[in-house]
Short mmCIF file of C-alpha atoms in Angstrom, two decimals:
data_model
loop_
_atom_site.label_atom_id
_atom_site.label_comp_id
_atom_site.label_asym_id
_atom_site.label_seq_id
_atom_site.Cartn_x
_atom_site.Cartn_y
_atom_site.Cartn_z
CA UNK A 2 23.65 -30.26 10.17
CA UNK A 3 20.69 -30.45 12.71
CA UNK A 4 23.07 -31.86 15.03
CA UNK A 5 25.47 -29.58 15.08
CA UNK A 6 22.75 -26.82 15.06
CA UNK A 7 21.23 -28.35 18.34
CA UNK A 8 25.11 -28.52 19.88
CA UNK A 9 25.36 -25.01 19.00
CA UNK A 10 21.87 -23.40 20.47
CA UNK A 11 22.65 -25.73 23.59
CA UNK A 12 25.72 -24.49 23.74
CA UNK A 13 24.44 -20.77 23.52
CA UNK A 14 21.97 -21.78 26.31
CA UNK A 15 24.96 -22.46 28.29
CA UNK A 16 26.75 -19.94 27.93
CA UNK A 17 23.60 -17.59 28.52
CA UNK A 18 23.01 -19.51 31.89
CA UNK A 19 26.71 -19.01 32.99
CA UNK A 20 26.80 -15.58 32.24
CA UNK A 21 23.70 -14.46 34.01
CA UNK A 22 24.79 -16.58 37.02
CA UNK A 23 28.14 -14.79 37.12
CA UNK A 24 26.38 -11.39 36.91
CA UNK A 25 27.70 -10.43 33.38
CA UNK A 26 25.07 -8.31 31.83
CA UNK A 27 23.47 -9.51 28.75
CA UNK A 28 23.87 -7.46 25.68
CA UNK A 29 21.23 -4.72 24.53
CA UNK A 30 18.64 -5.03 22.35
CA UNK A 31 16.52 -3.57 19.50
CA UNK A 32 13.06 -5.17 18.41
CA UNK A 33 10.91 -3.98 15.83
CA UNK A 34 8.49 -4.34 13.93
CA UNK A 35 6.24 -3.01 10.80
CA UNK A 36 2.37 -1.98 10.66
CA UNK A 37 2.46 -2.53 6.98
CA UNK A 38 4.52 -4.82 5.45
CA UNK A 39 4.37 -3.48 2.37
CA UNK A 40 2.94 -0.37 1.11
CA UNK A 41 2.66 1.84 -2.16
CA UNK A 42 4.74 3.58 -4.15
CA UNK A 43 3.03 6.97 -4.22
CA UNK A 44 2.81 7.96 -0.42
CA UNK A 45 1.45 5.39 1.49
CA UNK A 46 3.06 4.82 4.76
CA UNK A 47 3.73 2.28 7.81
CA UNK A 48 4.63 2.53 11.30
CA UNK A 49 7.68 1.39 12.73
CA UNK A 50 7.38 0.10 16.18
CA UNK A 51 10.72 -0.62 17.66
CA UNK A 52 11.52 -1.79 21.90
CA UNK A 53 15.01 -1.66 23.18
CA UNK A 54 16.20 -3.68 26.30
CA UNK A 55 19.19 -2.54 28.33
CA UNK A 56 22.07 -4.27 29.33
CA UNK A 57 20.56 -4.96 32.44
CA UNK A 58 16.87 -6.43 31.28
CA UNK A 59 15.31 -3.17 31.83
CA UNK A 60 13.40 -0.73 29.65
CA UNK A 61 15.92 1.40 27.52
CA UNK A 62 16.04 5.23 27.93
CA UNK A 63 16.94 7.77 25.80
CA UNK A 64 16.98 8.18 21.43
CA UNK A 65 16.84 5.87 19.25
CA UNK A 66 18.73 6.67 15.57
CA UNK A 67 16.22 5.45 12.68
CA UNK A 68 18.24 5.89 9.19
CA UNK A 69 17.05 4.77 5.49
CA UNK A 70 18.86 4.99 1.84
CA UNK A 71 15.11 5.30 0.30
CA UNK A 72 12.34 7.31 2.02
CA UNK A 73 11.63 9.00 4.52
CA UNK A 74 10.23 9.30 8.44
CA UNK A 75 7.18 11.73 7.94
CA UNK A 76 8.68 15.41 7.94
CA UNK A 77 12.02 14.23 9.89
CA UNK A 78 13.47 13.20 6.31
CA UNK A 79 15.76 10.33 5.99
CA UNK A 80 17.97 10.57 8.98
CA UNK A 81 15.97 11.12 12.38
CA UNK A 82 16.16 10.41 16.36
CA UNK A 83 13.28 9.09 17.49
CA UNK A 84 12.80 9.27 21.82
CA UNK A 85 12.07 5.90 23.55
CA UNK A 86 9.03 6.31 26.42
CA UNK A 87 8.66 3.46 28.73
CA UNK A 88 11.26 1.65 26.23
CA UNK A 89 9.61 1.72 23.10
CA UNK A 90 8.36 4.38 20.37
CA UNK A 91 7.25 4.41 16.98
CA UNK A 92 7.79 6.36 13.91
CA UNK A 93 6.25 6.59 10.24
CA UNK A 94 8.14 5.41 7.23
CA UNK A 95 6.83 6.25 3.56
CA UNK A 96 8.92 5.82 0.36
CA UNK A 97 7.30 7.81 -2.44
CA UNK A 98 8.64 7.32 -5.61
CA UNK A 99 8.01 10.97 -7.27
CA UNK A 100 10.76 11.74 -4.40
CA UNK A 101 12.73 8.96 -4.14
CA UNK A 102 13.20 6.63 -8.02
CA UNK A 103 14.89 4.08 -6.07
CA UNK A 104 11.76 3.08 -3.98
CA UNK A 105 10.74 1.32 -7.51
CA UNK A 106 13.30 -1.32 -6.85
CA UNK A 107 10.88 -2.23 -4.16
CA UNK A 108 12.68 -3.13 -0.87
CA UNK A 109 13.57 -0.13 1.55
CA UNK A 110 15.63 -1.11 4.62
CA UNK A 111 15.66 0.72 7.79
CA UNK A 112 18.44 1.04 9.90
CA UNK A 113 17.82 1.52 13.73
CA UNK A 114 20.62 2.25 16.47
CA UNK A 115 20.58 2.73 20.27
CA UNK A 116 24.67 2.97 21.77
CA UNK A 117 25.96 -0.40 20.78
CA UNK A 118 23.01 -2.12 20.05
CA UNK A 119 21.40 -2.05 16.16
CA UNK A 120 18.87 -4.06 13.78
CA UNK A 121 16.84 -3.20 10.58
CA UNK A 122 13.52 -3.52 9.43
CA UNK A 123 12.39 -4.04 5.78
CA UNK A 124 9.58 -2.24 3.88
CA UNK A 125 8.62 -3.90 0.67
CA UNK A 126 7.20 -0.69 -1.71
CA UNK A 127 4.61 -1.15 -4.77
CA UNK A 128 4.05 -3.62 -7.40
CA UNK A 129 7.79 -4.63 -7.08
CA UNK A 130 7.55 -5.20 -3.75
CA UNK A 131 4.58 -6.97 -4.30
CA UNK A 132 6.39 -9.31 -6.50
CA UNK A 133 9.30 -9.35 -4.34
CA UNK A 134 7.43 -10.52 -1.15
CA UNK A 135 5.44 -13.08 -3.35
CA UNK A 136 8.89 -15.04 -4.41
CA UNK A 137 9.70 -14.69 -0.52
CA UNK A 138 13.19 -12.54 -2.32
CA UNK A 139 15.40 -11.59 0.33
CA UNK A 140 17.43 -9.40 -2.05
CA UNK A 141 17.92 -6.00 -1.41
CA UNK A 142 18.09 -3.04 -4.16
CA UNK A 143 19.99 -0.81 -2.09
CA UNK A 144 23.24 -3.18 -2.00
CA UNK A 145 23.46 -2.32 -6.09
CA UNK A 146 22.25 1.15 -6.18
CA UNK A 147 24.76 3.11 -7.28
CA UNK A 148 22.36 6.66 -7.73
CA UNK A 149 21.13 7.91 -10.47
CA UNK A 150 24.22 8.66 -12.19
CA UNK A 151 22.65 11.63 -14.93
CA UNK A 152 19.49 11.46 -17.16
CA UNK A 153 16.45 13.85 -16.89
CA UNK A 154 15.97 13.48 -13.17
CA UNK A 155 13.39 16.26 -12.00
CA UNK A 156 11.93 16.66 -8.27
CA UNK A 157 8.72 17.74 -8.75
CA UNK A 158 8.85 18.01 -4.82
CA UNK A 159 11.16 18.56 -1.70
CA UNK A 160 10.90 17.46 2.09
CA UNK A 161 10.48 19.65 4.71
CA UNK A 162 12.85 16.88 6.82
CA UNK A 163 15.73 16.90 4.41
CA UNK A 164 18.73 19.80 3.59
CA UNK A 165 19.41 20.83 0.13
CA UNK A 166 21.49 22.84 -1.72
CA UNK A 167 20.74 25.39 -4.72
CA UNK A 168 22.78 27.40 -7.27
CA UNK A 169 22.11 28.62 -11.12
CA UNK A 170 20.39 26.44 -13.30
CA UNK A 171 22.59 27.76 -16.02
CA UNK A 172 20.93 30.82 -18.11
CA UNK A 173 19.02 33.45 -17.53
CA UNK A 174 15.24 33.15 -17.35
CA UNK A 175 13.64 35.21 -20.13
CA UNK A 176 15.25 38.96 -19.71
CA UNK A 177 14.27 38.67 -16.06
CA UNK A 178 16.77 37.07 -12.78
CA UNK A 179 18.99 33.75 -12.88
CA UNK A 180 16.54 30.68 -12.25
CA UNK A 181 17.81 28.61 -9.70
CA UNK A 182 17.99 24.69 -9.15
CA UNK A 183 18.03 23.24 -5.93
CA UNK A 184 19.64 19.48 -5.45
CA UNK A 185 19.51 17.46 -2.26
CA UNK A 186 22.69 17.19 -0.60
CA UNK A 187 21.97 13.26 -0.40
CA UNK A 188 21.33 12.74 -4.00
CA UNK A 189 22.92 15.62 -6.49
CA UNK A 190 22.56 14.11 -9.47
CA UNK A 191 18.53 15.24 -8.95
CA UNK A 192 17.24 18.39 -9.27
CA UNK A 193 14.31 20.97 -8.90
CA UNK A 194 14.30 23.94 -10.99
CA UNK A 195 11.76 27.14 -11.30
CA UNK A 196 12.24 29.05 -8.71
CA UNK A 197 13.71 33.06 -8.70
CA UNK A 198 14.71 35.23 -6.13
CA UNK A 199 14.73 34.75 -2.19
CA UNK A 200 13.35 31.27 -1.13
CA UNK A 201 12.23 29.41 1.73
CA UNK A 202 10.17 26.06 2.32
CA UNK A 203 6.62 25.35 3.94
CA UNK A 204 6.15 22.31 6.40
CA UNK A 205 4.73 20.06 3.15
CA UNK A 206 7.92 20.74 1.40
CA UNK A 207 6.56 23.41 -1.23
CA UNK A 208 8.72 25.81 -1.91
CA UNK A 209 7.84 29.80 -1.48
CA UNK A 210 9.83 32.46 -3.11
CA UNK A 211 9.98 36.41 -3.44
CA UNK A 212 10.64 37.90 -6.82
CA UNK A 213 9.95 41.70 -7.76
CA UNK A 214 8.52 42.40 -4.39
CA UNK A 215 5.32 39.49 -4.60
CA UNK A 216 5.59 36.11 -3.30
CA UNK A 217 4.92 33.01 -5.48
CA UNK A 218 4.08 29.10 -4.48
CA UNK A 219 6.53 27.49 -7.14
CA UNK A 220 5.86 25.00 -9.59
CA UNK A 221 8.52 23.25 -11.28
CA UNK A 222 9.59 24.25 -14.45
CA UNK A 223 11.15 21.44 -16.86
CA UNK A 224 14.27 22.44 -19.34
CA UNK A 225 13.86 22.05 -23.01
CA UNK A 226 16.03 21.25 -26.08
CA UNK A 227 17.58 23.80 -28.44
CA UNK A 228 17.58 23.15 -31.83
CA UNK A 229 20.94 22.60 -31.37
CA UNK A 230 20.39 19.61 -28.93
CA UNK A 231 21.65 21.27 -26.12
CA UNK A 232 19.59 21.98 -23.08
CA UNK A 233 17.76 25.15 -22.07
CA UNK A 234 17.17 26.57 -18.68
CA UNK A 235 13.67 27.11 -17.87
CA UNK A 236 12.30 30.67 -18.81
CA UNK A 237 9.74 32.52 -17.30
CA UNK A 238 9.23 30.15 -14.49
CA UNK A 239 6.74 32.59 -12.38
CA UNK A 240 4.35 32.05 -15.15
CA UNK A 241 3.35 28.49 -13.92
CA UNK A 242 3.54 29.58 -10.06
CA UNK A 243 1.09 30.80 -7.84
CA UNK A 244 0.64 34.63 -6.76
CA UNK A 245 0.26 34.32 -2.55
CA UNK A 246 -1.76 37.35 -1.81
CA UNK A 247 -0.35 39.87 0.55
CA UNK A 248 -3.20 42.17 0.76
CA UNK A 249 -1.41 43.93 3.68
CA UNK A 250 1.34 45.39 1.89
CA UNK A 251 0.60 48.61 -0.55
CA UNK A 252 4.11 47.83 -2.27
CA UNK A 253 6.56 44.88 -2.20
CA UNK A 254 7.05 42.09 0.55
CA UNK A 255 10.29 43.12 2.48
CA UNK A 256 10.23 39.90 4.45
CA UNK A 257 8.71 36.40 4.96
CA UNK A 258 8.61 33.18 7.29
CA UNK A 259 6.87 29.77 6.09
CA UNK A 260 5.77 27.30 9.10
CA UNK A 261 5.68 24.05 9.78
CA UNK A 262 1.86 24.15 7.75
CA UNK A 263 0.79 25.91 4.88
CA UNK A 264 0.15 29.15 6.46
CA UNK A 265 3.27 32.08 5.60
CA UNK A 266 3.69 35.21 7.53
CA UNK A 267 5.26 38.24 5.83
CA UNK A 268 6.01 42.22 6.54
CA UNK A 269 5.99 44.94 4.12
CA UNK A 270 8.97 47.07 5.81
CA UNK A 271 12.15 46.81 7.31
CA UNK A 272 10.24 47.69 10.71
CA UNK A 273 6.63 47.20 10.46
CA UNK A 274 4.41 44.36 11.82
CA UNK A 275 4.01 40.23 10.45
CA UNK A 276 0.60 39.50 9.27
CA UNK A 277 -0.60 36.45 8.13
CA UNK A 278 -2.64 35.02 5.14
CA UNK A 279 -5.68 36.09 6.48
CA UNK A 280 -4.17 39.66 7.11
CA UNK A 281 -3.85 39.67 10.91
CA UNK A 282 -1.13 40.94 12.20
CA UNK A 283 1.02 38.48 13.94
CA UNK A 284 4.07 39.86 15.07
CA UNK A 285 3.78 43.40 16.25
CA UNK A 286 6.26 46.28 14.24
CA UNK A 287 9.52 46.65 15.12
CA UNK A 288 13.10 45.55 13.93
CA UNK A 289 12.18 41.71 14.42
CA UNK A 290 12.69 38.41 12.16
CA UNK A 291 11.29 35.68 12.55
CA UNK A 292 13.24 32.53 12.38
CA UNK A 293 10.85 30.05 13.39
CA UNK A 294 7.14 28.99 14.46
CA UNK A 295 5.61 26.76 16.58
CA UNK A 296 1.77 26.43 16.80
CA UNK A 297 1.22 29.78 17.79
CA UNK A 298 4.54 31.20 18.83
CA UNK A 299 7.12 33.11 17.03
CA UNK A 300 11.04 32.65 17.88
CA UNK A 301 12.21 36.07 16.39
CA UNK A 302 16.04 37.93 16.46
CA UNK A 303 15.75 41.48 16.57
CA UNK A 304 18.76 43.95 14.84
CA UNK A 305 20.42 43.41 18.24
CA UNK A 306 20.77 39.66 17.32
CA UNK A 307 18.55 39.32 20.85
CA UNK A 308 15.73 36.24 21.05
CA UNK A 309 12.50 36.78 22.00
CA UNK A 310 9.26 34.42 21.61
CA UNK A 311 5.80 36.26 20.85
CA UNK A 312 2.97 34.03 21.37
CA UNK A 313 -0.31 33.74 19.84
CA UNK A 314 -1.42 36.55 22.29
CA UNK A 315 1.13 38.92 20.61
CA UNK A 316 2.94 38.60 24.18
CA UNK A 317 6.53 39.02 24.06
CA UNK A 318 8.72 36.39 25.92
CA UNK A 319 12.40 37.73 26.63
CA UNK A 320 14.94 34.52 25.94
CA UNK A 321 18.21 36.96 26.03
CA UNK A 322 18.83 37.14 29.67
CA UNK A 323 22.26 35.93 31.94
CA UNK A 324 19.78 33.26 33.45
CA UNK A 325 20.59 31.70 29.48
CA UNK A 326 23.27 31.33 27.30
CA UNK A 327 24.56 33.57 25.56
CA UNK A 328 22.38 34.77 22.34
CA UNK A 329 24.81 35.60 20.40
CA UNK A 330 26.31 32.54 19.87
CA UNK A 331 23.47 30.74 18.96
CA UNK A 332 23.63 29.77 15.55
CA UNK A 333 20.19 31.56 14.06
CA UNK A 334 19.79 30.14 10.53
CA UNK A 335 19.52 26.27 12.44
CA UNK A 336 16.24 27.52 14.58
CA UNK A 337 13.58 25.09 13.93
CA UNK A 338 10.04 24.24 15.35
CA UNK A 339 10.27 20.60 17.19
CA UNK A 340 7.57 19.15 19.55
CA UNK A 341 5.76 22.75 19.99
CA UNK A 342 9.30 24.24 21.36
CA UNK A 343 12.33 25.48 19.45
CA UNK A 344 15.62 23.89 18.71
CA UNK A 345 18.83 25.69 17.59
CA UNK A 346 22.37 25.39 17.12
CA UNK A 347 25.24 27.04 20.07
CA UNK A 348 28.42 27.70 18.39
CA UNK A 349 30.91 27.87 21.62
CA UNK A 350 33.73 27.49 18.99
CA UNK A 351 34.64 23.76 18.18
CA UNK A 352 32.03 22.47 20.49
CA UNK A 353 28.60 23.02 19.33
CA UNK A 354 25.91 21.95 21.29
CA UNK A 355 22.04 21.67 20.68
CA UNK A 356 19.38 23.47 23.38
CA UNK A 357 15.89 23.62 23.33
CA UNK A 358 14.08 27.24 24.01
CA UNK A 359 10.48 26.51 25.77
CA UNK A 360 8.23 28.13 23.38
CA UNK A 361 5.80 29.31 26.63
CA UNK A 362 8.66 29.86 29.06
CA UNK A 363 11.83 30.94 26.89
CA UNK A 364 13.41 29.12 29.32
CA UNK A 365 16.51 27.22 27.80
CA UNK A 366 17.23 23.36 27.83
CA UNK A 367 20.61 21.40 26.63
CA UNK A 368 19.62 18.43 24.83
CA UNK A 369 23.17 17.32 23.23
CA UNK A 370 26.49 17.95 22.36
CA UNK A 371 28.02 17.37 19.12
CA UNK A 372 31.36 16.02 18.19
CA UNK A 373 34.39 17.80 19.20
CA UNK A 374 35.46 19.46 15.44
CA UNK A 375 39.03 20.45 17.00
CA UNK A 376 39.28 16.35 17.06
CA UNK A 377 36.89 15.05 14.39
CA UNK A 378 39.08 13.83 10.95
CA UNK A 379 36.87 15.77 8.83
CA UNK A 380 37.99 19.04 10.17
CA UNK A 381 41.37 18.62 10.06
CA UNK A 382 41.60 19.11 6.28
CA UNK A 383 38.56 21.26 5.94
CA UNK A 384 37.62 24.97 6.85
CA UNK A 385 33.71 25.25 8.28
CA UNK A 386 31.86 28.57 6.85
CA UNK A 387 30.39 30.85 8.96
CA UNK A 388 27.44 29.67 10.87
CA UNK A 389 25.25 32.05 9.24
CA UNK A 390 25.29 29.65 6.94
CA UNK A 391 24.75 26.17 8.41
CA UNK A 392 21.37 24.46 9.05
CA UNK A 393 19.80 21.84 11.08
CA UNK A 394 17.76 18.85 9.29
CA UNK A 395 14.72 17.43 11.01
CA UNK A 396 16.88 14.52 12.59
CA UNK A 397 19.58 17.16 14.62
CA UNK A 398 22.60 16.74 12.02
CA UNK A 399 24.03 20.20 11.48
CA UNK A 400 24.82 20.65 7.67
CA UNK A 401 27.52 22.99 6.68
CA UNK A 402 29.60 24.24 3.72
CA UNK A 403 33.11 24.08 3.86
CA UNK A 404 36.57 24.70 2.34
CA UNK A 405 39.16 22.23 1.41
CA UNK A 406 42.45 23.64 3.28
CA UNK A 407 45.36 24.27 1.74
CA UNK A 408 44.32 23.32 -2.11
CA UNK A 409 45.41 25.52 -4.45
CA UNK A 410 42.01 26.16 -5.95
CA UNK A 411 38.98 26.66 -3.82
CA UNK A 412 37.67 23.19 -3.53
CA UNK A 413 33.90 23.15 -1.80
CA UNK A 414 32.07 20.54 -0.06
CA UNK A 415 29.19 20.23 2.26
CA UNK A 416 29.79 18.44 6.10
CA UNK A 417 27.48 17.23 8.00
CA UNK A 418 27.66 16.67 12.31
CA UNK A 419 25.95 14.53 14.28
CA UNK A 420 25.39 14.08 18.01
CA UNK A 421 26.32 11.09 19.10
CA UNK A 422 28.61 9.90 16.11
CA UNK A 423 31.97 11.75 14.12
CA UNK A 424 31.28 14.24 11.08
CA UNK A 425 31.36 12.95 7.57
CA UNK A 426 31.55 15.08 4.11
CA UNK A 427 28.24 14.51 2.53
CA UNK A 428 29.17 16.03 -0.66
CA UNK A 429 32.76 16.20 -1.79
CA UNK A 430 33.44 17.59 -4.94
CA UNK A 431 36.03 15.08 -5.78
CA UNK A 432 33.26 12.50 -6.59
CA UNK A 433 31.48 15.14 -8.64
CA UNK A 434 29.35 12.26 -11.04
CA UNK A 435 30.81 11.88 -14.43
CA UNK A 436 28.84 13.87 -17.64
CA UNK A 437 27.27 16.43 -15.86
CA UNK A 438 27.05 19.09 -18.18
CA UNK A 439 24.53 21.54 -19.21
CA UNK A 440 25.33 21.19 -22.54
CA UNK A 441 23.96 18.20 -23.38
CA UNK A 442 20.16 16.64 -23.81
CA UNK A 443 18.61 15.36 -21.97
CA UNK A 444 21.06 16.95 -18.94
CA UNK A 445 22.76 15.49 -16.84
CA UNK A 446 21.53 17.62 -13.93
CA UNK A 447 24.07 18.42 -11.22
CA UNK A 448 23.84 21.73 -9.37
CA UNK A 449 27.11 23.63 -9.45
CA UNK A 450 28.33 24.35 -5.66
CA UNK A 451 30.57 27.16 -5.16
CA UNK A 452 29.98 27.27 -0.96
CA UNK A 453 27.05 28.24 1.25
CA UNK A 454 23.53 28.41 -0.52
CA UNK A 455 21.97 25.39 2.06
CA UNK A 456 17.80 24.94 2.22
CA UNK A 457 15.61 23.14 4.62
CA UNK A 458 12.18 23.01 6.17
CA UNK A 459 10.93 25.80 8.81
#
């Protein structure tokens, strides 16, 4: 066996040698490695440091797709690009298992790709992990796991990187308006329930809603058991939540924006001004909504559907001009805050394409195009909503509801489109889990989808 492994490495060698002499480029590649080998269970978190080599020897150029089953890059969520400099870059990796019950099997993989070229890296999590890495175990937990498949499985907490979906929780909450639970789109056999009324989340995933005209910080609420043994929706779920003052407004909130922190900025009529916490007004009054913030600027639509950036100043930035595309066919429910600038979806029809709006300038740049849905195998037996329902994850994937065509009943499912890759069907309702009824205790908790109804971070 040594033998024939020195034939073959000599062999390799030749081969190598003969290539390079006839000019044939050597394949590309990925190296990386881990800060932390292995890390906790409750939030603790390494640093991937990957280098890519292009076909010619040189430095690589360009993104780099990191992708995990388990965990999660920072805010980016689960499925990110990450931009090489100089032919390297890094990225943090956490696997928390409040958020994530398979990161007690202790081994997280992560997947990274750059065009043809690929590896993985492996992050051992906790006191399994621990265990794992002491027996020098090269087996890996996400080859078996098949999800959670029912049981009591509450989120106590959401990511600001990830996209989720939301719909009744399957009563009425104690004479007052339908709670709501909200799954990921990734794992919908989990949920988190307690939350009423309009909803948005804050950069550290918390979730902020508006209910009889205040806002509330939500809490999660738990269901109980009848003494029947069937399950109960949670009642009363503001009663746990916070009250976030709005000192500015003598009557109800009309409207509010979260950011990419803690802070929330809201208005008190259809066309007054946005203060913030503190009661400083942010956004001066007119007919404007904000639909994003970075640092201190504010990427707003007006009723005209017209862009415009204000700045920390309160100086207003025009970004609907002919020098850039058009703004109404940007796609205004995908806006998101990214490196200080914006980023947002441009529906030209079956090609969408992602730009960048310079949050000093509000000048535009193209950063990628997406699949081509007119061609992608997805499409061709489902029906995309209407934009004004699609959203944009931390990674660049553009999730959106669709329709199965031509089934006799509506069937509804959730797509997702990538850049650089074809569109797959994240959640088809054909492999709807087995047992998921509300009927039973503990539930089996599984969101009912009936189409739109998507949530992700500011």
């Amino acid at each position: 066996m040594m033998r024939r492994g020195g034939l073959f490495l000599g062999s390799a060698l030749l081969i190598s040698m003969l290539g390079s002499a006839c000019g044939e480029p050597e394949p590309a590649r990925i190296t990386a490695e881990t800060s932390e080998q292995l890390i906790d269970a409750v939030g603790a978190s390494t640093t991937i440091t990957l280098s890519v080599v292009d076909e010619d020897g040189k430095k690589a150029t360009g993104v780099v797709r990191a992708t995990t089953k388990m965990g999660e890059f920072g805010d980016q969520g689960n499925n990110t690009l990450v931009t090489l400099e100089n032919g390297s870059a890094s990225l943090p990796f956490s696997c928390h298992q409040e958020r994530y019950p398979e990161c007690g099997k202790g081994l997280a993989r992560v997947s990274l790709k750059w065009r043809d070229a690929s590896t993985s890296v492996k992050v051992y999590v906790g006191d399994e992990g621990k265990a794992l890495l002491e027996k020098g175990s090269d087996s890996d937990p996400e080859a078996t796991n098949g999800g959670s498949g029912g049981g009591n499985n509450m989120l106590s907490s959401l990511s600001a990187g990830q996209v989720y979906y939301f719909g009744s929780a399957g009563g009425e909450g104690a004479g007052g308006p339908r709670v709501t639970a909200i799954s990921p789109v990734l794992a919908p056999t989990r949920q988190f329930t307690g939350v009423v009324g309009s909803m948005q989340m804050r950069g550290d995933g918390r979730l902020v809603y508006s209910s009889g005209g205040k806002l509330f910080l939500s809490t999660p609420d738990p269901f109980t058991e009848s003494p029947t043994n069937t399950t109960l929706p949670p009642s009363n779920v503001t009663a746990n939540d916070t009250v976030i003052p709005t000192t500015r407004c003598a009557g109800s909130v009309y409207h509010f924006a979260t950011t990419s922190g803690t802070d929330i900025y809201y208005k008190c009529e259809y066309d007054g001004a946005y203060f913030n916490l503190a009661g400083a007004e942010v956004v001066p009054a007119g007919t404007y909504f904000i639909l994003a913030v970075a640092g201190g600027s504010k990427l707003v639509t007006d009723s005209g559907r017209r862009l415009s950036i204000f700045t920390a100043a309160k100086k207003q930035i025009n970004a609907h001009s002919p020098a850039n595309p058009s703004a109404y066919s940007f796609v205004h429910s995908t806006a998101r805050a990214r490196g200080g600038d914006f980023d947002l979806v441009y529906n030209g029809g079956t090609i969408l394409q992602l730009w960048r709006i310079d949050s000093a300038t509000g000048v535009y740049t193209k950063l990628a195009t997406y699949a081509d849905r007119a061609k992608d195998t997805v499409f061709k037996t489902w029906s995309a909503s209407s934009d004004s329902y699609w959203v944009m994850d931390a990674g660049g994937n553009i999730y959106m509801p669709v329709t199965k065509k031509d089934s006799k009943t509506p069937l509804y499912g959730i797509a997702r489109t990538s850049y650089g890759g074809a569109s797959a069907l994240v959640l088809d309702p054909a492999n709807r889990p087995p047992g998921t009824s509300w009927d039973q205790w503990p539930p089996r908790l599984y969101t009912e989808y009936q189409g739109g109804s998507l949530l992700t971070g500011p």
